[in-house]
PDB file of C-alpha atoms in Angstrom:
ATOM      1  CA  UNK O   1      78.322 153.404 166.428  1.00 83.00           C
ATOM      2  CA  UNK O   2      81.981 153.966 166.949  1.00 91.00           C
ATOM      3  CA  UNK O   3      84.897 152.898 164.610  1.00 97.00           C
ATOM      4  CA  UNK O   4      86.757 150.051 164.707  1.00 98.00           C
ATOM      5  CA  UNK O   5      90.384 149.715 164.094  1.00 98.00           C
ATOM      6  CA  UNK O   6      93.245 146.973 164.347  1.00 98.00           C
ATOM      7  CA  UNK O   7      96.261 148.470 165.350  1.00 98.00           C
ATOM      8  CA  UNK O   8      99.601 146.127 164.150  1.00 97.00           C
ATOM      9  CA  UNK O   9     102.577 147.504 166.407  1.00 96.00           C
ATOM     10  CA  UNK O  10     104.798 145.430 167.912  1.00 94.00           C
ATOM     11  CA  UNK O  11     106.233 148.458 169.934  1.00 93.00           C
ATOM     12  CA  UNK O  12     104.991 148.127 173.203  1.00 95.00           C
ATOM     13  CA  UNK O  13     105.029 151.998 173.375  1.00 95.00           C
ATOM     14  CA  UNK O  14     103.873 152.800 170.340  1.00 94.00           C
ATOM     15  CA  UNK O  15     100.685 150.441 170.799  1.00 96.00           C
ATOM     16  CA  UNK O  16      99.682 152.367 173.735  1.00 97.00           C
ATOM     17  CA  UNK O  17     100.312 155.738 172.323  1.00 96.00           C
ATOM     18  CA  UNK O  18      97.779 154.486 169.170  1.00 97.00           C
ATOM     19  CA  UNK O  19      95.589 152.495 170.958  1.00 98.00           C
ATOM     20  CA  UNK O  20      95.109 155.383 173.226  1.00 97.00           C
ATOM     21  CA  UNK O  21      94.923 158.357 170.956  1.00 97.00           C
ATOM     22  CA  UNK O  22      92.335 156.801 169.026  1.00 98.00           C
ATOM     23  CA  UNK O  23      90.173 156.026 171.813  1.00 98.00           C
ATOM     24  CA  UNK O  24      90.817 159.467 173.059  1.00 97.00           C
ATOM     25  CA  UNK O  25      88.649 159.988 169.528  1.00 97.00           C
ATOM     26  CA  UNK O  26      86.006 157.475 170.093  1.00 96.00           C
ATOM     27  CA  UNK O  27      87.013 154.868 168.286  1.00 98.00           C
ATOM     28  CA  UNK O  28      87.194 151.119 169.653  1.00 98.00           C
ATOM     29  CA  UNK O  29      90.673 150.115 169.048  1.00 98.00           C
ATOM     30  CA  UNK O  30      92.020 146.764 169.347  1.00 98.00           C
ATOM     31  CA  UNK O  31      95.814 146.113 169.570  1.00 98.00           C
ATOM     32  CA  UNK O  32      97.837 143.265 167.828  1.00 97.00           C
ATOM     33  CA  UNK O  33     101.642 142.795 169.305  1.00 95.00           C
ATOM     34  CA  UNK O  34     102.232 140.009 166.507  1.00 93.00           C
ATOM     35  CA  UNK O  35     102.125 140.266 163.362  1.00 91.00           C
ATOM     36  CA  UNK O  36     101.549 136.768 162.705  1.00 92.00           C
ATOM     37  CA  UNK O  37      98.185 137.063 164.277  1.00 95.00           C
ATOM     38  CA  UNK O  38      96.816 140.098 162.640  1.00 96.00           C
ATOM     39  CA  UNK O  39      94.721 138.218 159.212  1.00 96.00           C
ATOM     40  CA  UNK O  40      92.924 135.683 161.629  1.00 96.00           C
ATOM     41  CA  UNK O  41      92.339 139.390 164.458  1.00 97.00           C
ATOM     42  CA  UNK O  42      90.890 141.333 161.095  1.00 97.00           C
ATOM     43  CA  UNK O  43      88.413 138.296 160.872  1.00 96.00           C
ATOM     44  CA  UNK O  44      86.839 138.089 164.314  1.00 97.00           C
ATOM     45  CA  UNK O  45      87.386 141.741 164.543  1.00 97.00           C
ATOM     46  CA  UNK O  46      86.219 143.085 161.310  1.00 97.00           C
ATOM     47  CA  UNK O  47      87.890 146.319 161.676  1.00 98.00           C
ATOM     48  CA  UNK O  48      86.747 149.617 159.705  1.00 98.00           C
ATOM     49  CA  UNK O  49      90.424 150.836 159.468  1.00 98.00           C
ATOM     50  CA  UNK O  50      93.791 148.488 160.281  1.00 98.00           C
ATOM     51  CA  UNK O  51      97.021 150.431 161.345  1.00 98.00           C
ATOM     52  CA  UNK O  52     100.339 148.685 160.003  1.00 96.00           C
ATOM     53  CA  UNK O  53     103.521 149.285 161.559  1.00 94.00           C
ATOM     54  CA  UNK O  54     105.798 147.961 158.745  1.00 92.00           C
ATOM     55  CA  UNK O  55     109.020 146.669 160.635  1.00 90.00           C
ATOM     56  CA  UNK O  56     108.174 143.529 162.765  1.00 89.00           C
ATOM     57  CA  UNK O  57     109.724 141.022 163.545  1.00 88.00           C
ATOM     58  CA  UNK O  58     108.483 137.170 162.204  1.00 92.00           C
ATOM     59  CA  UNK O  59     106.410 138.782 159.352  1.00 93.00           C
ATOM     60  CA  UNK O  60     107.041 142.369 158.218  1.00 91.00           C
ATOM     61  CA  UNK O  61     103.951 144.597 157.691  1.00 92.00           C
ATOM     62  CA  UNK O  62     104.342 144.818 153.950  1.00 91.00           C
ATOM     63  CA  UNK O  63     103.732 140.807 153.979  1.00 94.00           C
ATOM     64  CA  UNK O  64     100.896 141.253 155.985  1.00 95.00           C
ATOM     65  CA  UNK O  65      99.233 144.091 153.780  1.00 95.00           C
ATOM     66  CA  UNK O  66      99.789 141.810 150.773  1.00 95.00           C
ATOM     67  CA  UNK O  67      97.724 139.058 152.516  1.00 95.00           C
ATOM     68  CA  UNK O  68      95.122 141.247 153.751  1.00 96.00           C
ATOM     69  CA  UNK O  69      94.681 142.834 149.859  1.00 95.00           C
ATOM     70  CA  UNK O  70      94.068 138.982 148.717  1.00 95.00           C
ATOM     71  CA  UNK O  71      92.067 138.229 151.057  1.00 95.00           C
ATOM     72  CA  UNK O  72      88.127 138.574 149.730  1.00 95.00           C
ATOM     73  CA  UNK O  73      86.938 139.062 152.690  1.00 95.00           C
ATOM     74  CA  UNK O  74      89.789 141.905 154.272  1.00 97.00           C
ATOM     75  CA  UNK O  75      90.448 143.404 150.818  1.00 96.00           C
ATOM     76  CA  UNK O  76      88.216 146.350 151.309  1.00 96.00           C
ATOM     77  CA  UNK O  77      89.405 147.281 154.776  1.00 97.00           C
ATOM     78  CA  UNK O  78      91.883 150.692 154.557  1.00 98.00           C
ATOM     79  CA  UNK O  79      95.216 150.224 155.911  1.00 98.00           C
ATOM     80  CA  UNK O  80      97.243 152.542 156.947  1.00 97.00           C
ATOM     81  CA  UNK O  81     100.981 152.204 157.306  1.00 95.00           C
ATOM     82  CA  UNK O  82     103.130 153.566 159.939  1.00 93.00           C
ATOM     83  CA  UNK O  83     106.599 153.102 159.462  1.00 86.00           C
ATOM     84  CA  UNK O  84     110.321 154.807 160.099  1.00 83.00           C
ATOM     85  CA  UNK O  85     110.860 153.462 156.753  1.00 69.00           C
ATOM     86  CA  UNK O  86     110.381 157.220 155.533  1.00 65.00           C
ATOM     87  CA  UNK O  87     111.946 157.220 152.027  1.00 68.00           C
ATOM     88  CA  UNK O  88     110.352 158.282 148.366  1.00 70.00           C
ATOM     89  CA  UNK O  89     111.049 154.061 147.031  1.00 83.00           C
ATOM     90  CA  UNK O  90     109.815 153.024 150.439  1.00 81.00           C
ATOM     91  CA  UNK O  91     106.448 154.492 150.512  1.00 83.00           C
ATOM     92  CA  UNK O  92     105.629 153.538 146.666  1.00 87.00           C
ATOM     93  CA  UNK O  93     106.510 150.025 147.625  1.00 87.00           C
ATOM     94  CA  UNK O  94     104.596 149.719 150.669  1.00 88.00           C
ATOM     95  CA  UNK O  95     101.432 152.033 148.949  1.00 89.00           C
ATOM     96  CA  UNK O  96     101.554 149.664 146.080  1.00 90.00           C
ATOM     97  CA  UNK O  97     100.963 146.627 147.885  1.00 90.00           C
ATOM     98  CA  UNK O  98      97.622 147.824 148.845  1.00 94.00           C
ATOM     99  CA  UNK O  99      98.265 150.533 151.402  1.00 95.00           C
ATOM    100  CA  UNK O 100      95.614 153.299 151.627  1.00 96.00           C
ATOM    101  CA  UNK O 101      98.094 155.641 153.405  1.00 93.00           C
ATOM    102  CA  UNK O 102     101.143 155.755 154.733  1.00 89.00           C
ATOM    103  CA  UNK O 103     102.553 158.071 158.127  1.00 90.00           C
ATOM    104  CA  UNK O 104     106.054 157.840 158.608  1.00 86.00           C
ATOM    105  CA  UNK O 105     107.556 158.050 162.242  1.00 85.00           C
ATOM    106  CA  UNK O 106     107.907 159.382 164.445  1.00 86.00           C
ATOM    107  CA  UNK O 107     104.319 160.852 164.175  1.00 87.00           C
ATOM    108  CA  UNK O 108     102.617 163.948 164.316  1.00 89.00           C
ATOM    109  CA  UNK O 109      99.211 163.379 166.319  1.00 91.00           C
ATOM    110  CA  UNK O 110      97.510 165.826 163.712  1.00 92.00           C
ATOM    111  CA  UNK O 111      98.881 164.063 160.688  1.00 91.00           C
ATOM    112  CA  UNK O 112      98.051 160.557 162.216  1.00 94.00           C
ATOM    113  CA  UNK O 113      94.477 161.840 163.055  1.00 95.00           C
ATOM    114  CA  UNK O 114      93.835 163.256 160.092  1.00 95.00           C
ATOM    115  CA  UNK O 115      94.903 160.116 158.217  1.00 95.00           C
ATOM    116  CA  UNK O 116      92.788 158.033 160.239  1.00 97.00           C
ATOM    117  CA  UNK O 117      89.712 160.628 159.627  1.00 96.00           C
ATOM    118  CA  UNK O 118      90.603 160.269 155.607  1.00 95.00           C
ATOM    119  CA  UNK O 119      89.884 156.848 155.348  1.00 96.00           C
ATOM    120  CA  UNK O 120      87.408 155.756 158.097  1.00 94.00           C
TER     121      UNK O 120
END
């Protein structure tokens, strides 16, 4: 059965370019454009792996990790973050509020892959 993942990305661009490169792989993914609608999409979707762009507007992606990490029933689901936020401080923060993994942008499709691979 093939892996799900939630992909957060307000990026209109970058949502394709995940959304597709991950089905290119055989996973089912399902794309989120709003942050402030990705906790209620990891419950009815009940991902295997959620991809977190970290700048958004309304609700950043380090807010939305924090929920997800309370959350009983999310808590367990990996998160990876993808962010231009690409400094040393920047990934501890965002890694210590619950992110499994963190790709910085602009991606390499190897490196994305192979993060995806690591935690699904």
């Amino acid at each position: 059965m093939a892996k799900k993942v939630l992909v957060v990305e307000d990026n209109e661009l970058n949502l394709k370019l995940f959304c597709d490169l991950l089905r290119a792989h055989e996973f089912v993914a399902e794309p989120v454009r709003d942050g402030r609608e990705a906790v209620a999409r990891a419950r009815d979707f009940a991902p295997d792996l959620i991809i977190m762009d970290i700048q958004m507007p309304h609700v950043t992606g380090y807010e939305i990790i924090l929920e997800l990490k309370a959350d009983e029933v999310l808590k367990t689901i990996p998160v990876m973050a993808v962010t231009a936020y690409a400094g040393r401080d920047d990934e501890d923060r965002i890694r210590a509020a619950g992110a499994d993994a963190y790709v910085s942008k602009p991606i390499s499709l190897a490196r994305f892959m192979d993060a995806v691979g690591a935690l699904v």
